[in-house]
Every structure is written in structure tokens, then in C-alpha cells.
Coordinates of C-alpha atoms and ligand atoms in Angstrom, one line a residue:
M237 CA -127.8 107.7 216.7
K238 CA -126.2 109.6 219.7
V239 CA -122.5 110.1 220.2
L240 CA -120.9 111.2 223.4
I241 CA -117.6 113.0 223.1
A242 CA -116.0 112.8 226.6
D243 CA -112.5 114.2 225.9
R244 CA -111.6 117.2 223.7
I245 CA -111.1 116.3 220.1
S246 CA -110.6 118.4 216.9
E247 CA -113.6 120.1 215.4
K248 CA -112.7 118.3 212.1
G249 CA -114.0 115.0 213.7
I250 CA -117.0 116.6 215.4
D251 CA -118.2 118.1 212.1
I252 CA -118.1 114.7 210.4
L253 CA -120.1 113.1 213.2
R254 CA -122.6 115.9 213.3
N255 CA -123.6 115.2 209.7
Y256 CA -124.6 111.8 210.8
A257 CA -125.6 111.8 214.5
Q258 CA -126.6 113.8 217.5
V259 CA -123.3 114.8 219.1
D260 CA -123.0 115.7 222.8
I261 CA -119.8 117.0 224.2
K262 CA -119.4 116.5 227.9
L263 CA -115.8 117.0 229.0
G264 CA -114.3 116.1 232.4
L265 CA -117.1 113.8 233.5
K266 CA -116.4 112.0 236.8
P267 CA -116.5 108.2 236.5
E268 CA -119.9 108.0 238.2
E269 CA -121.3 110.8 235.9
L270 CA -120.1 108.9 232.9
I271 CA -121.7 105.8 234.2
S272 CA -125.0 107.5 234.6
T273 CA -124.9 109.3 231.2
I274 CA -123.5 106.6 228.9
G275 CA -126.8 104.6 228.7
D276 CA -128.2 107.1 226.2
Y277 CA -125.4 106.7 223.6
E278 CA -124.5 104.4 220.8
A279 CA -120.9 105.7 220.5
L280 CA -118.4 107.1 223.0
V281 CA -115.4 109.1 221.8
V282 CA -112.4 109.6 224.1
R283 CA -108.7 110.5 224.2
S284 CA -106.5 109.2 227.0
Q285 CA -108.1 111.1 229.9
T286 CA -111.4 109.3 230.2
K287 CA -111.2 105.8 231.7
V288 CA -113.6 103.5 230.0
S289 CA -113.9 100.9 232.7
A290 CA -115.9 97.6 232.7
E291 CA -118.5 99.5 234.8
V292 CA -118.9 102.2 232.1
I293 CA -119.2 99.5 229.4
E294 CA -121.8 97.6 231.4
A295 CA -123.8 100.8 231.8
G296 CA -123.5 101.6 228.1
K297 CA -126.5 99.3 227.2
R298 CA -126.8 100.9 223.7
L299 CA -123.1 101.3 223.0
Q300 CA -122.0 100.0 219.6
V301 CA -118.6 101.6 219.4
I302 CA -115.9 103.1 221.6
A303 CA -113.5 105.3 219.7
R304 CA -110.1 106.4 221.0
A305 CA -108.8 109.5 219.1
G306 CA -105.2 108.4 219.5
V307 CA -103.1 105.2 219.7
G308 CA -103.0 103.9 223.2
I309 CA -106.0 102.0 224.3
D310 CA -104.8 101.3 227.9
N311 CA -107.6 103.6 229.2
I312 CA -110.2 101.3 227.7
D313 CA -111.3 97.9 229.1
V314 CA -111.2 96.3 225.6
E315 CA -111.9 92.8 227.0
A316 CA -115.2 94.0 228.6
A317 CA -116.1 95.8 225.4
T318 CA -115.4 92.7 223.4
R319 CA -117.5 90.5 225.7
R320 CA -120.4 92.9 225.1
G321 CA -119.9 93.0 221.3
I322 CA -118.8 96.6 221.3
V323 CA -116.3 97.6 218.6
V324 CA -113.3 99.5 219.9
V325 CA -111.5 101.6 217.3
N326 CA -108.5 103.9 217.5
A327 CA -106.4 106.1 215.3
P328 CA -103.0 104.4 215.3
T329 CA -101.3 106.5 212.7
G330 CA -102.8 110.0 213.0
N331 CA -100.3 111.2 215.6
T332 CA -97.3 109.1 214.8
I333 CA -95.3 111.9 213.2
S334 CA -96.2 114.4 216.0
A335 CA -95.1 111.9 218.7
A336 CA -91.8 111.2 216.8
E337 CA -91.1 115.0 216.4
H338 CA -91.8 115.6 220.1
T339 CA -89.4 112.8 220.9
I340 CA -86.7 114.4 218.8
A341 CA -87.5 117.8 220.4
L342 CA -87.1 116.3 223.9
M343 CA -83.9 114.5 222.9
L344 CA -82.3 117.8 221.6
S345 CA -83.7 119.7 224.6
L346 CA -81.9 117.2 226.9
A347 CA -78.7 117.4 224.8
R348 CA -78.7 121.2 225.0
H349 CA -80.5 122.0 228.3
I350 CA -82.9 124.2 226.4
P351 CA -85.8 124.4 228.9
Q352 CA -83.4 125.0 231.9
A353 CA -81.5 127.7 230.0
N354 CA -84.7 129.3 228.9
A355 CA -86.0 129.4 232.5
V356 CA -82.7 130.8 233.9
L357 CA -82.4 133.5 231.3
K358 CA -86.0 134.6 231.7
S359 CA -85.3 135.0 235.5
G360 CA -82.7 137.6 234.4
V361 CA -79.5 135.6 234.8
W362 CA -77.1 135.3 231.8
R363 CA -75.3 132.0 232.6
R364 CA -73.7 130.3 229.7
S365 CA -71.2 128.0 231.4
D366 CA -73.8 125.9 233.2
F367 CA -75.4 124.7 230.0
M368 CA -72.7 122.9 228.2
G369 CA -74.4 120.5 225.9
T370 CA -73.5 117.5 223.8
E371 CA -73.9 116.8 220.1
V372 CA -76.2 113.9 219.2
R373 CA -74.2 113.2 216.0
D374 CA -72.4 109.8 216.3
K375 CA -74.2 109.1 219.5
T376 CA -76.1 105.8 219.9
L377 CA -79.8 106.0 220.1
G378 CA -81.5 103.0 221.7
I379 CA -85.1 102.6 220.6
L380 CA -87.4 100.5 222.7
G381 CA -90.2 99.5 220.4
L382 CA -89.7 99.9 216.7
G383 CA -93.4 100.3 215.7
N384 CA -95.0 103.3 214.1
V385 CA -93.5 106.0 216.4
G386 CA -90.2 104.2 217.0
S387 CA -89.7 103.8 213.2
E388 CA -90.3 107.5 212.6
V389 CA -88.0 108.4 215.4
A390 CA -85.4 106.2 213.7
R391 CA -85.8 107.9 210.4
R392 CA -85.4 111.4 211.9
A393 CA -82.4 110.3 214.1
R394 CA -80.7 108.8 211.1
G395 CA -80.9 112.4 209.6
L396 CA -79.1 113.6 212.7
Q397 CA -76.3 111.1 212.0
M398 CA -76.9 109.0 215.1
K399 CA -76.1 105.3 215.4
L400 CA -79.4 103.4 215.8
I401 CA -80.1 100.2 217.8
A402 CA -83.5 98.9 218.9
Y403 CA -85.1 96.3 221.1
D404 CA -88.3 94.9 219.6
P405 CA -88.7 91.1 219.4
F406 CA -91.9 91.4 217.4
I407 CA -90.7 93.1 214.2
S408 CA -88.9 91.6 211.3
I409 CA -85.1 91.9 210.8
D410 CA -86.0 93.2 207.3
H411 CA -88.0 96.1 208.7
A412 CA -85.1 97.1 211.0
R413 CA -82.6 96.7 208.2
K414 CA -84.6 99.1 206.0
L415 CA -84.5 101.7 208.8
Q416 CA -80.8 101.0 209.2
V417 CA -81.4 99.9 212.8
E418 CA -79.5 97.1 214.4
L419 CA -81.8 94.9 216.6
V420 CA -80.2 94.0 219.9
P421 CA -81.2 92.4 223.2
L422 CA -82.6 94.8 225.9
K423 CA -79.6 94.5 228.1
Q424 CA -77.2 95.4 225.3
L425 CA -79.4 98.4 224.4
L426 CA -79.4 99.7 227.9
K427 CA -75.6 99.3 228.2
E428 CA -74.6 100.8 224.9
S429 CA -77.0 103.7 224.3
D430 CA -76.3 107.4 224.8
F431 CA -79.9 108.2 224.4
I432 CA -82.7 105.7 225.2
T433 CA -86.2 106.4 223.9
L434 CA -89.3 104.3 224.7
H435 CA -92.0 103.6 222.1
L436 CA -93.9 100.6 223.6
P437 CA -97.5 100.1 224.3
L438 CA -98.4 99.7 228.0
T439 CA -99.3 96.1 228.5
D440 CA -98.8 93.5 231.2
S441 CA -95.4 92.6 229.8
T442 CA -94.1 96.2 229.4
K443 CA -95.4 97.6 232.6
G444 CA -92.4 98.6 234.7
L445 CA -90.1 97.3 232.0
I446 CA -87.5 99.9 233.0
G447 CA -86.9 99.7 236.8
A448 CA -84.0 100.1 239.2
K449 CA -82.3 96.9 237.8
E450 CA -82.4 98.1 234.2
L451 CA -81.4 101.6 235.1
A452 CA -78.3 100.2 236.8
L453 CA -77.1 99.0 233.4
V454 CA -77.3 102.4 231.8
K455 CA -74.2 104.6 231.2
P456 CA -74.0 107.6 233.6
T457 CA -73.8 109.9 230.5
A458 CA -77.0 108.4 229.1
R459 CA -80.3 110.3 228.8
I460 CA -83.8 108.7 228.7
I461 CA -86.8 109.9 226.9
N462 CA -90.3 108.5 227.5
C463 CA -93.0 109.8 225.1
A464 CA -95.0 106.5 225.2
R465 CA -96.7 105.6 228.5
G466 CA -95.9 106.5 232.1
G467 CA -96.2 103.0 233.5
L468 CA -93.3 101.7 231.4
I469 CA -90.7 103.3 233.7
D470 CA -90.5 103.1 237.5
E471 CA -90.7 106.8 238.1
E472 CA -89.2 106.6 241.6
A473 CA -86.2 104.6 240.3
L474 CA -85.7 107.0 237.4
A475 CA -85.8 110.1 239.7
K476 CA -83.3 108.4 242.1
A477 CA -81.0 107.4 239.2
V478 CA -80.9 111.0 237.9
K479 CA -80.5 112.5 241.3
E480 CA -77.6 110.1 242.1
K481 CA -76.0 111.0 238.7
R482 CA -76.2 107.4 237.6
V483 CA -78.2 108.7 234.6
A484 CA -77.4 112.1 233.1
G485 CA -81.0 113.2 232.5
A486 CA -84.5 112.3 231.4
A487 CA -87.3 113.8 229.4
V488 CA -90.8 112.6 230.2
D489 CA -94.0 113.4 228.4
V490 CA -96.2 110.7 230.0
F491 CA -96.9 109.8 233.6
S492 CA -98.2 106.7 235.5
T493 CA -101.0 108.8 236.8
E494 CA -102.5 111.6 234.6
P495 CA -103.1 114.4 234.8
A496 CA -100.0 114.6 236.9
T497 CA -99.7 117.9 238.9
E498 CA -97.1 116.6 241.2
S499 CA -94.5 113.9 240.6
V500 CA -91.1 112.8 241.9
L501 CA -90.0 113.5 238.4
F502 CA -90.6 117.3 238.9
E503 CA -88.0 117.6 241.5
D504 CA -84.7 117.4 239.5
D505 CA -83.5 120.0 237.0
N506 CA -82.0 117.3 234.8
I507 CA -85.5 115.9 234.2
I508 CA -87.5 117.8 231.6
V509 CA -91.3 117.2 231.7
T510 CA -94.2 118.0 229.3
P511 CA -97.9 117.4 230.0
H512 CA -98.5 114.5 227.5
L513 CA -97.9 116.8 224.5
G514 CA -96.7 114.1 222.0
A515 CA -99.8 114.2 219.9
S516 CA -100.7 117.8 220.6
T517 CA -100.4 119.3 217.1
T518 CA -103.1 120.7 215.0
E519 CA -102.3 118.2 212.3
A520 CA -102.3 115.1 214.6
Q521 CA -105.5 116.1 216.3
A522 CA -107.3 116.7 213.1
T523 CA -106.2 113.4 211.6
A524 CA -107.0 111.3 214.7
A525 CA -110.4 112.9 215.1
R526 CA -111.3 112.4 211.5
D527 CA -110.1 108.8 211.6
V528 CA -112.2 107.9 214.6
A529 CA -115.3 109.9 213.3
E530 CA -115.2 108.0 210.0
Q531 CA -115.0 104.7 211.9
V532 CA -117.9 105.5 214.2
I533 CA -120.0 106.1 211.1
D534 CA -118.8 102.9 209.5
V535 CA -119.8 100.9 212.6
F536 CA -123.2 102.6 212.7
N537 CA -123.6 101.5 209.0
G538 CA -122.6 97.9 209.7
R539 CA -119.3 98.4 207.8
P540 CA -116.0 97.1 209.2
A541 CA -114.0 99.8 210.9
R542 CA -110.5 100.4 209.5
Y543 CA -108.7 100.4 212.8
S544 CA -110.8 98.2 215.0
V545 CA -108.7 96.7 217.7
N546 CA -111.2 93.9 218.6
A547 CA -112.9 92.9 215.4
P548 CA -111.2 91.1 212.5
F549 CA -110.4 93.2 209.4
I550 CA -112.6 92.4 206.4
S551 CA -111.5 93.7 203.0
V552 CA -113.9 95.8 201.0
E553 CA -113.7 93.1 198.3
T554 CA -114.8 90.3 200.7
L555 CA -117.5 92.4 202.2
S556 CA -119.0 93.2 198.8
V557 CA -119.4 89.5 198.1
L558 CA -120.5 88.5 201.6
A559 CA -122.7 91.4 202.6
P560 CA -126.0 89.9 201.3
F561 CA -125.2 86.6 202.9
I562 CA -124.8 88.2 206.4
K563 CA -128.6 88.6 206.5
V564 CA -129.1 85.0 205.3
A565 CA -126.7 83.7 207.9
G566 CA -128.6 85.6 210.6
N567 CA -131.9 84.2 209.3
V568 CA -130.6 80.6 209.2
G569 CA -129.4 80.9 212.9
K570 CA -132.6 82.5 214.0
L571 CA -134.7 79.8 212.3
V572 CA -132.7 77.0 213.9
S573 CA -132.9 78.6 217.3
Q574 CA -136.7 78.5 217.1
L575 CA -136.9 74.9 215.9
I576 CA -134.4 73.1 218.2
E577 CA -135.4 71.2 221.3
G578 CA -133.3 69.8 224.1
Q579 CA -129.9 71.0 225.3
M580 CA -127.8 72.7 222.6
N581 CA -124.2 71.5 222.5
A582 CA -122.6 71.9 219.0
I583 CA -123.1 73.7 215.8
Q584 CA -121.7 73.0 212.4
I585 CA -121.8 75.8 209.8
K586 CA -121.2 74.8 206.2
Y587 CA -120.4 77.2 203.4
N588 CA -120.9 75.8 199.9
G589 CA -120.1 77.4 196.6
E590 CA -118.6 80.8 195.9
I591 CA -118.7 82.1 199.5
S592 CA -116.4 79.2 200.6
N593 CA -113.6 81.1 198.9
Y594 CA -113.8 84.0 201.3
D595 CA -113.0 84.6 205.0
T596 CA -116.3 83.6 206.5
D597 CA -115.8 85.0 210.0
T598 CA -118.6 87.6 209.5
L599 CA -121.1 84.8 208.4
K600 CA -120.2 82.7 211.4
A601 CA -120.8 85.6 213.7
A602 CA -124.1 86.3 212.0
V603 CA -125.2 82.7 212.3
L604 CA -124.3 82.7 216.0
G605 CA -125.9 86.1 216.4
G606 CA -129.2 84.8 214.9
L607 CA -129.0 81.6 217.0
L608 CA -128.4 83.3 220.3
E609 CA -130.5 86.5 219.6
E610 CA -133.7 85.1 221.1
I611 CA -132.1 83.2 224.0
S612 CA -129.6 85.7 225.3
E613 CA -129.4 89.3 226.5
E614 CA -126.1 89.6 224.7
R615 CA -125.7 91.2 221.4
V616 CA -123.6 88.7 219.4
N617 CA -121.6 90.0 216.5
L618 CA -118.2 89.7 214.8
V619 CA -116.5 91.2 217.9
N620 CA -117.7 88.6 220.5
A621 CA -119.2 85.7 218.6
N622 CA -116.4 83.3 219.5
I623 CA -116.3 84.4 223.1
V624 CA -120.1 84.0 223.6
A625 CA -120.0 80.6 221.9
A626 CA -117.1 79.5 224.2
Q627 CA -118.8 80.9 227.3
R628 CA -121.8 78.7 226.5
G629 CA -119.6 75.7 225.9
L630 CA -121.0 75.6 222.3
N631 CA -118.6 73.7 220.0
V632 CA -118.6 75.6 216.7
V633 CA -117.2 73.8 213.6
E634 CA -117.0 75.3 210.2
Q635 CA -116.8 73.5 206.9
K636 CA -116.2 74.8 203.5
E637 CA -116.8 73.2 200.1
S638 CA -116.4 74.9 196.8
T639 CA -119.1 72.7 195.2
C640 CA -122.8 73.5 195.6
E641 CA -125.7 71.8 194.1
N642 CA -128.5 74.0 192.7
Y643 CA -127.3 77.3 194.1
A644 CA -124.3 79.5 193.5
S645 CA -123.7 79.6 197.3
L646 CA -125.4 78.0 200.3
I647 CA -125.0 78.5 204.0
T648 CA -126.1 75.7 206.3
A649 CA -126.4 75.6 210.1
E650 CA -126.7 72.2 211.7
V651 CA -127.3 72.3 215.4
T652 CA -126.9 69.3 217.6
T653 CA -128.9 69.1 220.8
S654 CA -129.7 66.4 223.3
A655 CA -132.9 65.8 221.2
G656 CA -131.1 65.4 217.9
V657 CA -129.9 67.5 214.9
T658 CA -131.8 70.4 213.4
T659 CA -130.7 71.9 210.0
A660 CA -131.5 75.0 208.1
A661 CA -129.9 76.4 205.0
G662 CA -130.3 79.6 203.0
T663 CA -129.0 81.5 200.0
V664 CA -129.2 84.8 198.2
M665 CA -131.3 85.1 195.0
R666 CA -131.7 88.4 193.2
G667 CA -130.1 90.1 196.2
E668 CA -132.8 88.7 198.6
S669 CA -132.5 86.3 201.5
H670 CA -134.1 82.9 200.9
I671 CA -134.4 79.9 203.3
V672 CA -134.3 76.8 201.1
R673 CA -133.9 73.9 203.5
V674 CA -135.2 72.7 206.9
N675 CA -133.9 69.4 207.9
N676 CA -134.4 67.0 204.9
Y677 CA -136.9 69.2 203.1
W678 CA -136.1 71.6 200.3
F679 CA -138.3 74.6 199.4
D680 CA -138.0 78.4 199.1
I681 CA -139.4 80.9 201.6
M682 CA -138.4 84.5 202.0
P683 CA -138.1 85.8 205.5
T684 CA -140.2 88.9 205.9
G685 CA -140.1 89.5 209.6
G686 CA -143.5 87.8 209.9
Y687 CA -144.8 84.5 211.2
F688 CA -144.4 81.0 209.7
L689 CA -146.0 77.8 210.8
L690 CA -143.8 74.7 210.2
S691 CA -145.5 71.4 210.5
D692 CA -144.2 67.9 210.0
H693 CA -147.0 65.6 208.8
L694 CA -147.9 62.6 206.6
D695 CA -148.7 63.6 203.0
R696 CA -152.3 62.5 202.6
P697 CA -155.5 64.2 201.4
G698 CA -157.2 66.4 203.9
V699 CA -154.3 67.4 206.1
L700 CA -153.7 70.8 204.6
G701 CA -157.5 71.5 204.4
A702 CA -157.8 70.7 208.1
V703 CA -155.1 73.1 209.0
G704 CA -156.6 75.8 206.7
K705 CA -160.0 75.4 208.4
I706 CA -158.4 76.1 211.9
T707 CA -156.5 79.2 210.7
G708 CA -159.6 80.3 208.7
D709 CA -161.9 79.9 211.7
A710 CA -159.4 82.0 213.8
D711 CA -159.3 84.7 211.1
I712 CA -155.6 84.1 210.4
N713 CA -154.7 84.9 206.9
I714 CA -152.3 82.5 205.1
S715 CA -150.2 84.6 202.6
A716 CA -148.1 81.7 201.2
M717 CA -148.0 77.9 201.5
H718 CA -145.1 75.6 200.8
V719 CA -145.1 71.8 201.0
S720 CA -142.1 69.6 200.6
R721 CA -142.3 65.8 200.8
L722 CA -139.8 63.0 200.8
K723 CA -142.1 60.9 198.7
P724 CA -145.8 60.9 197.7
R725 CA -147.9 59.9 200.7
G726 CA -144.7 59.9 202.8
Q727 CA -143.2 62.3 205.4
A728 CA -143.7 66.0 204.5
L729 CA -143.1 69.5 205.8
M730 CA -145.7 72.2 205.4
I731 CA -144.7 75.9 205.9
L732 CA -147.4 78.5 206.1
A733 CA -146.6 82.2 206.0
L734 CA -149.1 83.8 208.3
D735 CA -150.2 87.4 208.4
E736 CA -151.2 87.1 212.0
P737 CA -149.6 85.0 214.8
L738 CA -151.2 81.7 215.8
L739 CA -152.4 81.4 219.4
E740 CA -151.3 78.5 221.5
E741 CA -154.9 77.2 221.5
Q742 CA -155.0 77.1 217.7
R743 CA -151.5 75.5 217.6
Q744 CA -152.8 72.7 219.9
Q745 CA -155.9 72.2 217.6
I746 CA -153.5 71.8 214.6
L747 CA -151.4 69.3 216.6
S748 CA -154.5 67.2 217.3
I749 CA -155.2 66.7 213.6
P750 CA -154.4 63.1 212.7
D751 CA -151.0 62.6 211.0
I752 CA -149.7 66.0 212.1
Y753 CA -146.6 65.4 214.1
T754 CA -145.3 68.9 214.9
A755 CA -146.5 72.5 214.7
K756 CA -144.0 75.2 215.3
L757 CA -144.6 78.9 215.0
V758 CA -141.4 80.9 214.1
K759 CA -140.8 84.6 213.5
L760 CA -138.5 85.2 210.6
Ligands
LIG875 P1 -97.0 100.5 217.8 O1 -97.9 99.5 218.2 O2 -96.9 100.9 216.3 O3 -95.5 100.1 218.2 C1 -95.2 99.5 219.4 C2 -94.0 98.6 219.2 O4 -93.7 98.0 220.5 C3 -94.3 97.4 218.3 O5 -93.4 97.4 217.3 C4 -94.2 96.2 219.2 O6 -93.7 95.1 218.5 C5 -93.3 96.7 220.3 N1 -93.5 95.9 221.5 C6 -94.7 95.6 222.1 N2 -94.5 94.9 223.2 C7 -93.1 94.8 223.4 C8 -92.3 94.3 224.4 N3 -92.8 93.6 225.4 N4 -90.9 94.4 224.2 C9 -90.4 95.1 223.1 N5 -91.2 95.6 222.1 C10 -92.5 95.5 222.3 O7 -97.3 101.8 218.6 P2 -96.9 103.3 218.3 O8 -97.9 104.0 217.5 O9 -95.5 103.3 217.8 O10 -96.9 103.9 219.8 C11 -96.0 103.6 220.8 C12 -96.4 104.2 222.1 O11 -96.4 105.6 222.1 C13 -97.8 103.7 222.6 O12 -97.7 103.5 224.0 C14 -98.6 104.9 222.3 O13 -99.7 105.0 223.1 C15 -97.7 106.0 222.6 N6 -98.0 107.3 222.0 C16 -97.9 108.4 222.8 C17 -98.1 109.7 222.3 C18 -98.0 110.9 223.2 O14 -98.8 111.8 223.0 N7 -97.0 110.9 224.0 C19 -98.5 109.8 221.0 C20 -98.5 108.7 220.2 C21 -98.3 107.4 220.7
LIG876 C1 -101.9 108.4 222.1 O1 -101.9 107.3 222.6 O2 -102.4 108.5 220.9 C2 -101.3 109.5 222.7 O3 -101.0 109.3 224.0 C3 -102.0 110.8 222.5 C4 -103.3 111.0 223.1 O4 -103.5 110.6 224.2 O5 -104.2 111.5 222.5

């Protein structure tokens, strides 16, 4: 496996990856360089600088996982990755404390003019009167977004004896109560706060959330801190509000365009800026790098990643039960895809027995993966199974029943096409994958990655011998034979495991044997 690290991450993560894969570190690649390089790699690790666009994802033909060593995934086209079945992981908690501490540092710097005083004194001027500050005690801190970082800011601000209010419609009142934070509407927060701090993700609904209209509601003594994402605040409007003394000051760690070497926010002394340092601590970088490195290895090993942003979470307990069935599910899908005729329009997946008690998303993805593997360029997996099925207009219905005749668990795929219904079912026995049903016939074959000839015929003397003569004359070795019949001398299905593939010419010879109706060669 090859891993490309495109932004600087801690050695702690690199060491973990090196034990498992070839790791190339290529920092500061231009978009076109990344596009021409990424095709060689199974994993891409970035922080916020590298833009992982749809073009990069398209060029990453071997990519299995994109890892973001940090929280924000706004530099990654997650939708494009999801469509291609690429797992996107991040490290949502590794830098939370560092970001919260940086927020508090900026808030106190704003309250006490520390950067400005430092600069003036170092220029040789002793000027105390210009830097009259304000206490934060008893002041109101308005927190926009009470998630990981917002909550840690609240805990620290509580220690500074501040009054806490927050705007976050997506958290529970109970969570806010535990933090001793009062949840309020956005307008109220803007009007009442002495300090306003943003801890929101950058999404379509939060982009430009704080613009001129919102800043007009803020007290002239208020100070604003943005340690989340640049695009959340209209930078021009903020600079103007501070310049016109409608807002007392601002501290900004993040910019709408990064790296930012010039900005309207650099022009005013009452605006403090830092170059995206929220997560820049040894501790945060080590934790974030370790978190993503471990997840990259998990994905390489087919295990669910702890912080995948585009694949459902599967508990270790569920996985330990379902893991052997993932292979069966894939085999069932693969078999059906080789047997069907006509236009595919619906698939029903049935889970019987013990497996029906678990979340079966992985099994569904594996069935669809097997089904579409041969007929699509796309890699279908847990990440994109639903999307791919929907794109193809394939109606997928799942059914669970706790009862199961003859087996502890059974997984059945029933595909409806314009030509009719084709069914295959499989189970796990002694840890191995077994196909036990094709249409109405029950038997037991073990997929080996080899060839099988499936032939519907009439059960009568001489049919099997005639088939054996054709394969024998063609020097094709039969390693196993299974026959299942509905009744003696009735409809039957023969499955021959072949050591060599059957040529079309021999298949046609078999089809010309009287009472043989079908002859399908499948690879399983
Ligand atoms: P989080 O997902 O834990 O919290 C975000 C909160 O915002 C959630 O509680 C969510 O309910 C809320 N939210 C989402 N949309 C909202 C909306 N439209 N209105 C109101 N609330 C909304 O994320 P986090 O880990 O706390 O990170 C917060 C932000 O800080 C992210 O943008 C992250 O990228 C950024 N961050 C920056 C640094 C840095 O170096 N400056 C470090 C860490 C995190
Ligand atoms: C994050 O989203 O985690 C931060 O912005 C820090 C970083 O970019 O690494």
C-alpha cells in the first residue's frame, strides 16, 4: 500500500503508517501536481492546506481513503469521494482542547491588548495608558456552535466567571444545561454578548452567517473571536465594523482564503490575527496524526474507521458477527449478477436467522458490490452502495426474519429483471463461505475463485454422462459435481466445479444435448 502525505503532520502518525505502508511525503504540491501524482496511492493524508477536489479524487484511481488530520473537512469534496466509494476520515477530537485554549488566549489578548502592547514596547515605547483593558469576569460570552470546541471553550470560560450563552439549534438542552450555558436565538446572542466566539463548521448554511446585518446588532463594546473557519464571517464587513468603532475588536485565526498573506483584517490595530494556529500544539498534532494513521490502516484492513465521515459506524461487536458473512454476501451478489438475463430493476436482500438481529448495512453493501462488480467500473462498498444503486435506478429492498430453516443464518439475494427473478443464497459454515441455493434448488458449493458450470436440465439417465464426455474431450477437469432436483425425473440443476474454463464452443455443445435447457459459466 502507498500513502501520500500532502500536508505536514506529526512524526507520530508517519511512524505508525511506515510500519504498514510505503509513505511518501510531498508537501506544497500544486493542484495539477497532486492530480498527476495521486494515481499511485491508496491513501492521501492532508491537513487544511491541500484542496482535495473532485478532479483529484477522479485522478486517484487507487484511492481507498482520504484522511484529514484535523476536524474541518471543507477542503475535501466528500460527495465526490463518497460517489467513488472512498472512505473519508478525520480526527474530530484530537485538537479540540488546543483550539479551545487558543480561543481563550485570543479572548484575553483582546481584553488586554497584549499583542499590540507587546509590539509597541518592543519598538522602544513605554505607553501604559493606551492599553486600558477590560476584565472578562461577569461579561457575557456568546458561543456560536456548542460542539466539541464550543463546549470546551464554555468549560474554560466558566472558570473565568463569565456568563455563558450559546446559539446551536442542533444540540440538546440537557447538554447546554450541563455546561451551564443558556441556549438563545442568534439575534439575542449578538445583541447581548460582550465577547462572541464562533465554533461552527463551514457549510452552506453557515457560510457568511455573520455579515453586515448581524454585525449591526452587536454592542459597540463587543469583541469577536473566530477560531473556526474564515468563510463564517464576512471579512470586509467585520473590518468595516471595527474601523467604524461599531465593534470594539476582533481576533481572527482563520481566513476565507488561506494561506492569507494580505487581508482587509490586517489593517486595523484592534484586530488581532494568527495564521491558523488553533490546532498548532505538539499535543494536538500528535493526537490528530495518530488518529488518522490508525484509521488509514483500519481501512486498508477492511475494518470500519472510527471517525469516518461518509461511512456508517459499525460496532466491533456487530463486525465480529457479520465479518464472515460479508464474503458470502459478496459471493451471492456476484453469482446472481452472472446468472441474470434482461434488464435489472429491483433487488430484494433477505437476512434470516442470527444475522437479522444486527445492522446489516455492510452486508447490503457487499451484495451490491458483488452484483455490480462485473458490470461497473465503480468500486461499490459501504460508502457508496446506496448512491450507486440509486444512480442505476435499482430499487433495493431489505427484509429480515429471525427464523431460518436448516441454517443458523442465511443471506438471500433475489434480483428481478425484465426476464424474471433470479435467486441465490449463501451462509457461513465452519467459518467458510457456502452458496446453498440457486433459484429453487438447494445444494452446497464453496466459492473458490474458480469456474462453475450451472445447467438446468431434465433429470434422466445419460444427461450428466453426455456433459462429462464434452468436458472430458476438451480436457477440462471436473473437481466437484452437485445435482439438485425438484423431483425424480423432474427439473434439475447441475453445478460442475471446473479446473479450467469452458470455451464458448463447448458450452454450445452442452446446450445442444437433449433435455439441457441452460448452460452458464460463472466465476466464483
Ligand atoms: P463540532 O462539529 O463538534 O461542533 C460544531 C457545532 O456547530 C455543532 O454543535 C453543530 O450543532 C453546530 N452547528 C452546525 N451548523 C450550525 C448552524 N447552522 N447554526 C448553529 N450551529 C450549528 O466541531 P468542532 O470540533 O467544535 O469544530 C468547530 C469548528 O472549529 C470547525 O469549523 C473546525 O474546523 C474548527 N476548528 C478550527 C481549529 C483551528 O485550528 N483554528 C481547530 C479545531 C477546529
Ligand atoms: C481543523 O479543522 O482541525 C483545524 O482547522 C486545524 C487544522 O487545519 O489542522
